[in-house]
XYZ file of C-alpha atoms in Angstrom:
656
model
C 30.676 15.503 54.982
C 32.678 13.481 52.643
C 30.816 11.589 50.228
C 29.833 8.012 51.416
C 28.555 5.048 49.568
C 26.939 2.489 52.060
C 24.329 -0.521 52.022
C 21.033 0.127 53.578
C 17.628 -1.473 53.607
C 14.308 0.271 52.325
C 10.982 -1.065 53.702
C 8.112 -0.516 51.558
C 4.552 -1.878 51.079
C 5.238 -4.391 48.229
C 3.484 -6.889 46.143
C 5.772 -9.943 45.509
C 7.026 -10.609 42.097
C 6.168 -14.075 41.917
C 7.888 -16.771 39.606
C 8.661 -16.180 35.840
C 6.235 -17.556 33.318
C 7.664 -20.764 32.291
C 6.382 -20.710 28.696
C 8.941 -19.252 26.271
C 7.766 -16.008 24.970
C 6.980 -16.758 21.455
C 4.158 -14.422 20.614
C 4.508 -11.228 18.601
C 6.073 -8.396 20.755
C 3.118 -6.350 22.213
C 4.443 -2.738 22.215
C 2.093 0.175 22.175
C 4.843 2.554 20.349
C 3.988 1.386 16.770
C 3.391 3.155 13.621
C 1.127 2.641 10.451
C 2.689 3.015 7.375
C 0.894 6.261 6.472
C 2.620 7.721 9.541
C 6.025 6.542 8.288
C 5.609 8.492 4.881
C 5.417 12.000 6.683
C 8.757 11.400 8.520
C 12.304 12.086 7.640
C 14.279 9.414 6.050
C 16.848 9.102 8.593
C 14.155 8.571 11.333
C 12.313 6.020 9.286
C 15.486 4.192 8.772
C 16.076 3.972 12.501
C 12.624 3.186 13.235
C 12.876 0.022 10.906
C 16.294 -0.859 12.004
C 16.023 -4.483 13.578
C 12.822 -4.258 15.649
C 12.217 -7.211 17.802
C 9.865 -9.901 16.765
C 9.883 -11.598 20.158
C 10.992 -11.184 23.640
C 13.261 -14.256 23.365
C 15.246 -15.351 24.990
C 13.880 -13.220 28.062
C 10.954 -14.507 30.103
C 7.616 -12.913 30.879
C 7.180 -11.778 34.475
C 3.364 -11.653 35.108
C 3.239 -13.767 38.380
C 2.658 -10.888 40.713
C -0.675 -9.484 42.249
C -1.986 -6.658 44.139
C -1.833 -7.717 47.844
C 1.138 -5.689 49.450
C 3.225 -6.323 52.701
C 5.860 -4.407 54.309
C 8.817 -5.675 52.789
C 12.596 -5.135 53.036
C 14.538 -4.044 49.904
C 18.336 -4.289 49.474
C 19.426 -0.499 48.762
C 22.541 1.559 48.366
C 22.722 4.813 49.614
C 25.147 7.669 47.918
C 25.336 10.648 50.271
C 27.343 13.935 50.492
C 26.222 17.088 52.500
C 24.001 18.224 49.659
C 22.388 15.074 48.199
C 21.041 11.809 49.266
C 20.545 9.007 46.667
C 18.910 5.804 47.323
C 19.648 3.142 44.652
C 17.912 -0.176 44.463
C 20.306 -2.684 42.796
C 17.951 -5.590 43.077
C 15.243 -3.538 40.988
C 17.253 -2.811 37.814
C 19.447 -0.397 39.607
C 16.521 2.315 40.030
C 17.165 5.454 41.774
C 14.281 5.482 44.167
C 15.064 8.937 45.849
C 17.100 11.940 44.934
C 16.923 14.054 48.241
C 18.202 17.597 48.275
C 19.230 18.259 51.850
C 19.465 21.948 51.945
C 15.989 22.588 50.819
C 14.552 19.216 52.063
C 13.065 18.694 48.650
C 12.489 15.003 47.052
C 13.694 15.688 43.431
C 12.095 12.740 41.760
C 8.607 11.231 42.407
C 9.370 8.732 45.188
C 6.586 5.890 44.782
C 5.444 5.064 48.591
C 4.844 1.285 47.256
C 6.385 -1.267 45.221
C 3.608 -2.425 42.835
C 4.393 -4.152 39.637
C 2.394 -3.512 36.462
C 2.746 -4.789 33.170
C 4.600 -2.028 31.220
C 7.895 -3.542 30.993
C 8.718 -5.373 27.757
C 8.446 -8.640 29.607
C 5.680 -7.439 32.011
C 6.614 -6.500 35.534
C 7.502 -2.800 35.822
C 7.067 -0.165 38.673
C 6.800 3.518 38.678
C 8.875 6.315 40.239
C 12.554 7.573 40.816
C 15.057 7.190 37.756
C 15.068 4.140 35.721
C 17.738 2.963 33.103
C 16.070 1.832 29.804
C 18.144 -0.583 27.500
C 17.359 -3.296 25.034
C 14.399 -2.129 22.604
C 11.475 0.247 22.381
C 9.663 0.399 25.878
C 10.500 -0.322 29.529
C 13.551 -2.671 29.861
C 13.220 -6.188 30.602
C 15.534 -5.632 33.554
C 12.923 -3.248 35.221
C 12.642 -5.728 38.057
C 15.846 -7.610 37.958
C 18.909 -7.640 39.912
C 22.081 -5.928 38.549
C 25.826 -6.303 39.651
C 26.780 -3.664 41.947
C 30.194 -2.689 43.472
C 32.340 0.044 44.646
C 34.861 1.745 42.330
C 37.331 4.576 42.549
C 35.872 7.916 41.604
C 37.699 10.476 39.305
C 37.810 12.923 42.721
C 39.662 10.392 44.707
C 36.530 9.083 46.763
C 34.284 6.165 45.657
C 31.326 5.715 43.186
C 28.794 2.882 42.738
C 29.079 0.827 39.616
C 26.102 -1.140 38.106
C 26.221 -3.432 35.241
C 24.443 -6.408 33.604
C 24.415 -8.291 30.240
C 21.233 -7.015 28.409
C 20.104 -10.173 26.765
C 17.558 -8.857 24.002
C 20.439 -7.375 22.033
C 23.256 -9.259 23.697
C 25.214 -6.254 24.919
C 26.954 -5.537 28.432
C 26.390 -2.206 29.837
C 27.181 -0.110 32.848
C 26.140 2.996 34.982
C 28.507 4.659 37.281
C 26.877 6.905 39.951
C 29.253 9.415 41.112
C 28.437 12.134 43.616
C 31.371 14.386 44.041
C 32.111 16.241 47.381
C 29.933 19.192 47.921
C 28.159 18.824 44.788
C 24.396 19.391 44.204
C 24.487 17.037 41.210
C 24.650 13.469 40.716
C 26.532 12.328 37.704
C 25.740 9.054 36.021
C 28.630 7.762 33.550
C 27.103 5.146 31.056
C 28.745 2.912 28.833
C 27.229 0.285 26.269
C 29.748 -1.967 24.622
C 29.328 -4.246 21.761
C 31.929 -7.090 22.178
C 30.785 -8.874 18.913
C 32.242 -8.433 15.337
C 28.447 -7.725 14.039
C 26.671 -4.484 14.484
C 24.157 -4.215 16.981
C 20.923 -1.972 17.404
C 21.032 -0.123 20.570
C 18.303 1.813 22.516
C 18.692 3.801 25.541
C 16.331 6.149 27.682
C 16.848 7.396 31.058
C 13.324 7.866 32.770
C 12.712 10.213 35.632
C 9.465 10.405 37.284
C 8.645 13.763 38.626
C 5.805 14.997 40.631
C 2.956 17.046 38.979
C 0.442 19.446 39.992
C -1.447 22.052 37.765
C 1.635 24.408 37.977
C 4.198 21.881 36.880
C 5.860 22.794 33.699
C 8.546 20.973 31.687
C 10.976 22.899 29.788
C 13.604 21.992 27.128
C 15.301 24.067 24.444
C 12.953 22.877 21.480
C 10.607 24.865 19.689
C 8.863 21.457 17.803
C 8.365 18.091 19.169
C 7.333 14.621 17.918
C 4.094 13.803 19.277
C 2.899 10.369 19.934
C -0.732 10.007 21.221
C -1.198 5.923 21.211
C -3.016 6.145 17.635
C -0.011 4.510 15.860
C 0.917 7.982 14.398
C 3.928 10.282 14.897
C 3.709 13.756 14.035
C 5.796 17.161 14.364
C 3.801 19.548 16.422
C 4.908 23.036 17.969
C 6.244 23.464 21.279
C 4.620 24.546 23.650
C 1.223 25.147 22.194
C -0.643 22.421 20.390
C -4.523 21.928 19.684
C -5.077 25.060 21.842
C -3.187 24.050 25.007
C 0.074 24.539 26.338
C 1.452 21.036 26.464
C 4.286 21.667 28.626
C 1.971 21.590 31.733
C 1.450 17.704 31.903
C -2.092 18.164 33.433
C -3.231 20.187 30.551
C -3.837 17.124 28.172
C -6.677 14.770 28.511
C -4.950 11.926 27.538
C -1.831 10.154 27.592
C 0.876 11.242 25.351
C 4.408 11.537 24.448
C 6.356 14.611 23.342
C 9.772 14.012 21.976
C 11.458 17.330 21.977
C 13.354 18.147 18.766
C 16.436 19.709 20.519
C 18.627 21.298 17.753
C 22.204 19.715 17.396
C 24.097 22.941 18.563
C 21.890 23.290 21.655
C 22.917 21.950 25.132
C 21.087 18.868 26.003
C 18.894 19.300 28.984
C 15.377 19.030 30.357
C 13.766 20.290 33.713
C 10.505 20.008 35.544
C 9.533 23.259 37.544
C 6.893 23.970 40.161
C 5.010 27.182 40.751
C 7.958 28.560 42.450
C 10.356 27.904 39.443
C 12.126 25.204 41.382
C 12.443 21.467 40.643
C 14.633 18.998 38.999
C 17.028 19.514 35.723
C 18.695 16.840 34.087
C 21.435 17.344 31.498
C 24.118 15.439 29.626
C 27.173 15.434 27.217
C 25.741 15.680 23.454
C 25.576 11.885 22.861
C 22.325 11.615 24.712
C 20.441 13.729 22.169
C 16.775 13.015 22.804
C 14.375 14.664 25.390
C 10.864 13.861 26.195
C 7.695 14.309 28.195
C 5.189 11.729 29.038
C 2.176 12.786 30.667
C -0.888 10.804 31.772
C -3.048 13.769 31.246
C -6.085 14.777 33.270
C -8.496 12.331 31.683
C -10.479 9.182 33.603
C -7.970 6.795 31.898
C -4.693 8.612 32.839
C -5.882 9.256 36.384
C -6.963 5.772 36.793
C -3.559 4.433 35.808
C -1.740 6.909 38.244
C -3.848 5.578 41.013
C -3.236 1.828 39.971
C 0.525 2.392 39.755
C 1.104 4.473 42.913
C -1.361 4.697 45.731
C -4.606 6.533 46.069
C -4.173 9.889 47.794
C -0.448 10.547 46.498
C 0.551 13.094 44.077
C 0.400 12.269 40.368
C 3.659 12.203 38.354
C 4.708 12.887 34.839
C 8.186 11.469 33.280
C 10.762 13.342 31.768
C 13.432 11.335 29.775
C 16.565 11.515 27.882
C 17.744 9.082 25.021
C 20.194 8.321 22.357
C 17.862 8.783 19.296
C 15.129 11.626 18.881
C 12.253 9.281 19.657
C 11.743 5.946 21.539
C 10.678 4.332 18.171
C 14.114 4.470 16.959
C 17.207 2.118 17.562
C 20.747 3.260 16.863
C 23.374 1.005 15.151
C 26.509 0.350 17.158
C 29.226 -1.027 15.201
C 31.061 -4.335 16.157
C 33.829 -3.989 18.770
C 32.549 -0.243 19.535
C 31.006 1.368 22.365
C 28.609 4.468 23.126
C 29.542 6.373 26.356
C 28.117 9.535 27.985
C 27.678 11.696 31.279
C 24.240 12.744 32.773
C 23.892 15.118 35.499
C 20.866 15.284 37.959
C 20.295 18.089 40.522
C 17.960 20.884 41.486
C 17.228 24.059 39.626
C 15.572 27.419 40.728
C 14.515 29.993 38.058
C 12.613 33.035 37.904
C 9.034 31.947 38.209
C 7.468 34.776 36.344
C 9.776 33.800 33.163
C 9.037 30.083 33.574
C 5.581 30.378 33.749
C 5.185 33.106 31.445
C 3.755 33.182 27.894
C 6.819 33.932 26.397
C 8.406 30.292 25.563
C 11.663 31.623 24.572
C 12.013 33.514 27.790
C 10.725 30.664 29.897
C 13.252 28.408 28.385
C 16.064 30.886 28.378
C 15.487 31.483 31.989
C 16.001 27.717 32.935
C 18.974 27.459 30.613
C 20.697 30.494 31.982
C 20.262 29.167 35.567
C 21.657 25.734 34.536
C 24.312 27.392 33.014
C 25.110 29.343 36.216
C 24.983 26.234 38.777
C 26.458 23.653 36.410
C 28.228 25.071 33.359
C 28.001 23.047 30.020
C 31.888 22.842 29.887
C 31.825 21.431 33.537
C 29.910 18.616 32.386
C 32.206 18.072 29.622
C 34.854 18.035 31.845
C 33.361 15.504 34.518
C 32.918 13.126 31.256
C 36.420 13.481 30.424
C 37.376 12.873 34.026
C 35.237 9.803 34.392
C 35.866 8.150 31.225
C 39.327 6.630 32.382
C 37.745 5.189 35.429
C 35.286 3.339 33.259
C 37.585 0.470 33.147
C 38.373 0.532 36.788
C 38.084 -2.837 38.549
C 35.049 -3.273 40.946
C 36.136 -3.450 44.440
C 33.582 -4.311 47.284
C 30.851 -6.239 45.705
C 27.346 -4.811 46.939
C 25.030 -6.871 44.875
C 24.992 -9.807 42.307
C 23.219 -9.829 39.088
C 22.513 -12.750 36.855
C 24.718 -15.406 35.438
C 23.820 -15.020 31.803
C 26.979 -12.475 31.119
C 29.199 -14.889 32.794
C 27.905 -17.475 30.328
C 28.636 -15.357 27.459
C 32.164 -14.589 28.738
C 32.918 -18.342 29.368
C 31.715 -18.998 25.533
C 33.391 -16.283 23.687
C 36.173 -15.196 26.260
C 35.170 -11.311 25.970
C 37.433 -8.889 27.502
C 35.373 -6.264 29.353
C 37.552 -4.319 31.803
C 35.388 -2.717 34.604
C 32.587 -5.145 34.180
C 33.583 -8.515 35.226
C 31.192 -11.431 34.656
C 32.760 -13.933 36.841
C 31.999 -17.795 36.663
C 31.045 -17.773 40.265
C 27.776 -16.109 39.079
C 26.846 -18.949 36.846
C 23.707 -20.594 38.157
C 21.065 -23.252 37.961
C 19.562 -21.728 34.785
C 23.012 -21.570 33.050
C 23.948 -25.318 33.953
C 22.596 -26.780 30.885
C 24.208 -24.388 28.516
C 27.643 -24.852 30.223
C 27.231 -28.427 29.560
C 26.228 -27.832 26.041
C 29.121 -25.597 25.617
C 31.746 -28.270 26.946
C 30.137 -31.492 26.072
C 28.119 -30.682 22.913
C 24.882 -31.996 24.362
C 22.044 -31.143 26.718
C 21.826 -32.838 29.875
C 18.815 -35.136 30.350
C 15.675 -33.034 31.488
C 14.626 -32.717 35.026
C 11.463 -34.857 35.819
C 10.841 -32.371 38.778
C 10.747 -29.165 36.905
C 9.597 -27.666 33.517
C 11.806 -26.885 30.869
C 14.207 -23.991 31.572
C 14.896 -20.855 29.530
C 16.131 -21.090 25.986
C 19.097 -19.256 24.416
C 18.661 -18.275 20.995
C 21.709 -16.263 19.645
C 23.239 -17.536 16.461
C 25.997 -19.361 18.226
C 23.869 -21.336 20.498
C 21.381 -22.235 17.737
C 24.362 -23.534 16.001
C 25.327 -25.688 19.047
C 21.763 -27.117 19.186
C 21.620 -27.957 15.615
C 24.846 -30.442 16.022
C 23.783 -31.699 19.532
C 22.067 -35.105 19.535
C 18.660 -34.864 18.597
C 16.915 -35.444 21.717
C 13.250 -34.096 22.567
C 14.403 -31.506 25.097
C 17.175 -30.423 22.358
C 14.533 -30.079 19.512
C 12.349 -28.065 22.052
C 15.082 -25.633 22.576
C 16.215 -25.785 18.862
C 12.690 -25.234 17.710
C 12.613 -21.960 19.991
C 15.946 -20.570 18.700
C 14.796 -21.275 15.003
C 11.562 -19.571 15.642
C 13.454 -16.469 17.136
C 15.693 -16.323 13.864
C 12.395 -16.318 11.819
C 12.770 -19.882 10.382
C 9.304 -20.783 11.507
C 8.658 -23.555 9.291
C 12.010 -25.137 10.620
C 11.043 -24.451 14.220
C 7.820 -26.521 13.556
C 9.635 -29.349 12.114
C 11.888 -29.586 14.972
C 9.141 -29.369 17.515
C 7.296 -32.130 15.535
C 10.214 -34.448 15.851
C 10.500 -33.838 19.388
C 7.064 -35.001 19.837
C 7.505 -38.576 18.589
C 9.820 -39.440 21.685
C 8.962 -37.012 24.520
C 8.091 -38.140 27.917
C 6.097 -35.027 28.470
C 4.522 -33.567 25.415
C 3.029 -30.529 26.686
C 5.901 -28.153 25.979
C 6.316 -28.899 22.449
C 2.300 -29.082 21.907
C 2.112 -25.465 23.394
C 4.907 -24.187 20.976
C 2.943 -25.796 18.110
C -0.253 -24.002 19.198
C 1.438 -20.791 19.209
C 2.750 -21.360 15.772
C -0.716 -22.365 14.505
C -2.058 -19.250 15.884
C 0.524 -16.977 14.364
C 0.169 -18.676 10.889
C -3.625 -18.179 10.767
C -4.893 -21.347 11.915
C -6.914 -20.638 15.257
C -8.727 -24.021 15.320
C -5.501 -25.968 15.000
C -3.855 -23.719 17.641
C -6.886 -24.653 19.784
C -6.390 -28.375 19.196
C -3.156 -28.304 20.305
C -3.754 -26.072 23.374
C -6.360 -28.428 24.601
C -4.061 -31.342 23.999
C -1.188 -29.418 25.615
C -3.281 -28.924 28.930
C -4.641 -32.344 28.873
C -1.006 -33.635 28.960
C 0.016 -31.527 31.566
C -2.843 -32.256 33.978
C -2.308 -36.021 33.305
C 1.345 -35.805 34.109
C 1.706 -33.658 37.131
C 0.124 -34.011 40.608
C 1.967 -31.809 42.838
C 1.463 -28.005 43.303
C 4.874 -26.694 43.817
C 5.525 -23.154 42.407
C 7.098 -24.057 39.189
C 4.080 -26.384 38.285
C 1.656 -23.973 39.542
C 3.043 -21.435 37.302
C 2.885 -23.784 34.572
C -0.960 -24.578 34.998
C -1.606 -21.085 35.332
C 0.100 -19.719 32.285
C -0.883 -22.644 30.190
C -4.521 -22.760 31.352
C -4.817 -18.875 30.522
C -3.532 -19.356 27.159
C -5.726 -22.457 26.383
C -9.068 -20.892 27.460
C -8.326 -17.805 25.668
C -7.551 -19.946 22.377
C -10.606 -21.983 22.791
C -12.906 -19.083 23.127
C -11.397 -17.286 20.110
C -12.890 -20.170 17.993
C -16.143 -20.527 20.052
C -15.306 -23.969 21.423
C -16.849 -22.696 24.796
C -17.628 -26.234 26.328
C -13.876 -27.215 25.941
C -12.919 -23.704 27.453
C -15.312 -24.569 30.398
C -13.265 -28.010 30.719
C -9.827 -26.271 30.984
C -11.447 -23.614 33.513
C -12.628 -26.180 35.688
C -9.030 -27.988 36.031
C -7.800 -24.785 37.243
C -6.731 -24.579 41.043
C -9.536 -22.473 42.850
C -6.885 -19.993 44.113
C -5.828 -19.492 40.371
C -9.430 -18.802 39.461
C -9.813 -16.282 41.928
C -7.015 -13.672 40.543
C -8.106 -10.882 38.735
C -7.098 -11.967 35.334
C -9.072 -15.061 35.409
C -11.807 -13.334 36.874
C -11.957 -11.312 33.391
C -11.542 -14.624 31.826
C -14.471 -16.109 33.689
C -16.689 -13.029 32.689
C -15.816 -13.775 29.062
C -16.413 -17.630 29.448
C -20.008 -16.855 30.900
C -20.588 -14.147 28.195
C -19.835 -16.957 25.768
C -22.202 -19.390 27.372
C -24.914 -16.871 27.008
C -24.855 -16.081 30.762
C -24.874 -12.363 30.499
C -26.191 -11.668 34.095
C -23.569 -13.836 35.632
C -20.794 -12.268 33.515
C -22.245 -8.774 34.682
C -22.128 -9.950 38.177
C -18.490 -10.748 38.132
C -17.958 -7.046 37.214
C -20.287 -5.930 39.850
C -18.528 -7.984 42.447
C -15.290 -6.181 41.440
C -11.779 -7.442 40.457
C -8.272 -6.295 39.600
C -6.175 -7.595 36.554
C -2.778 -7.179 38.036
C -1.013 -7.615 34.930
C -3.209 -5.387 32.723
C -0.984 -4.288 29.747
C -0.331 -0.607 28.778
C -2.815 0.375 26.214
C -5.001 -2.807 26.721
C -8.758 -2.128 26.081
C -10.057 -5.799 27.097
C -12.027 -4.710 30.104
C -13.901 -1.985 28.245
C -14.650 -4.304 25.136
C -15.998 -7.136 27.554
C -18.174 -4.594 29.312
C -19.482 -3.263 26.003
C -20.702 -6.547 25.263
C -22.543 -6.805 28.599
C -24.245 -3.613 28.811
C -24.681 0.019 27.259
C -23.861 1.407 30.687
C -20.894 3.749 31.086
C -17.619 1.863 32.021
C -17.076 2.275 35.697
C -14.060 3.989 36.849
C -12.656 0.878 38.623
C -12.227 -0.402 34.828
C -11.261 2.768 33.085
C -7.721 2.305 31.802
C -8.210 3.337 28.066
C -5.228 5.418 26.641
C -6.270 6.561 23.193
C -8.018 9.495 22.220
C -11.950 8.939 21.543
C -12.157 5.791 23.507
């Protein structure tokens, strides 16, 4: 059959994403991949330079997604299917363009781990993320903020005369547009992904990209790549070079031979072909390869320990196979960001498909023979020169105008194009995609002032790039303008000026809680937790006095601000005030897993150990438990010397 690209519907048990957290993400970035200074001293200078290149302080202007829970119902998800007589590829444009399935028709094999459910968990930089398939990670160290966001999608001409699927969006952390062109040539066993990241600005920008492939694992799964050493990160704030395949007495190319979660960034020599494969007991599985621009390769394993196994069940479904992740990136490790000069671009081509190699060689003790067996089979079924030729053939089509639209992303790219007049052939960000969130900023752009705040909704998102900050600084100093200006100044690192803007806004603000909450965060981060607690208590009082309805937006505000306020008050032992905030939360909010944990902490602070233990004994699930978080174990240890029950075992560090 000729290659086809068509719309489809995928039905999965799914937990609703819920609303965005309406509080601006002022807090310090919560990322587990951080290093202490001692670790940096052992690393190559160029690696240290890229690790230190413009790391994020905050997630601004992106908002947190933490409104989901764990109740799942059958849900229809919009999908696009790309298919020829060899492969059937299912793509979810509404969820970051994730490839949900890569089905090899001749063998009936699923080449990637296909998650049977959609269950958000707090692994993305901004919260909600889900496991499985192939995801496109752009922005900064961690899973992209677009993990659960819609992308623009359309049909475009393919180099072989057929059609391919284009996905594109404006990545807001770094203010960069990107595209992924999925091209499946007729009769091919390999899906091609042409990727381009453009910097339309005059200034240079830090770039991060990792293509992340989930693959099924069992005791025979082995991950191969052309490397003799790897950079090991084990959630201990340390990065060290280790031998491949054996490290600490075990062959770490088998994901289940480790006890705890770990990253292995393979140090692929510059002259070697760039590839990584996950093969089973029979020597069959998935291979990913690319043009040389995508230099990095990585294995992430959950390991066989209690914490890793618990995370597996949490992210997927009990009784389903476990998974590991094989990845490919622009840098050697995910702690690095690569400089992209102004008005320049990065582009490359990836290929995904089946591989079958001699199982005796693949699983033998001779590492050179094992990786050579995979490399030779890859060269036989997809020569390196063929990938380079496919890239050269695709590149002229990267600017092709999209045809039939299959999905619509956000309006933020359209706003940037409207502001600066960027010319971005191939990835149009049309004014028709501007929406309600962009309306105030269109008004600021065209008239020089922000419109009056809506009384029926909390403040909307803030734009923080220098050009928007400049516009806010010259706009009339109304309370809403001061609120947004302070957030932009905070993002720029001008913390003192941000506080002054918020304090000016307070004098005339009809609704004081947004500004009080910002001041609370500033107090906390400047080392004044008692002042932070004062501002949080005042903010929650103002919110409760000013709103009586229970619409989704206001429920989200009460939930988010109440959670922060109770936590801040408990941190300074103001237990009675924390209880007063707790008592004003809605009953359905207090029943959520995250708030059941807060209740246990509150009871513990009140000296009610038995009642706090009863909360744990009754059972709860913190839906947005953060990767690497140890809160459950810490509270449990304060209650009892009993071993932590499996239901609460999410620890990822060795020795926990």
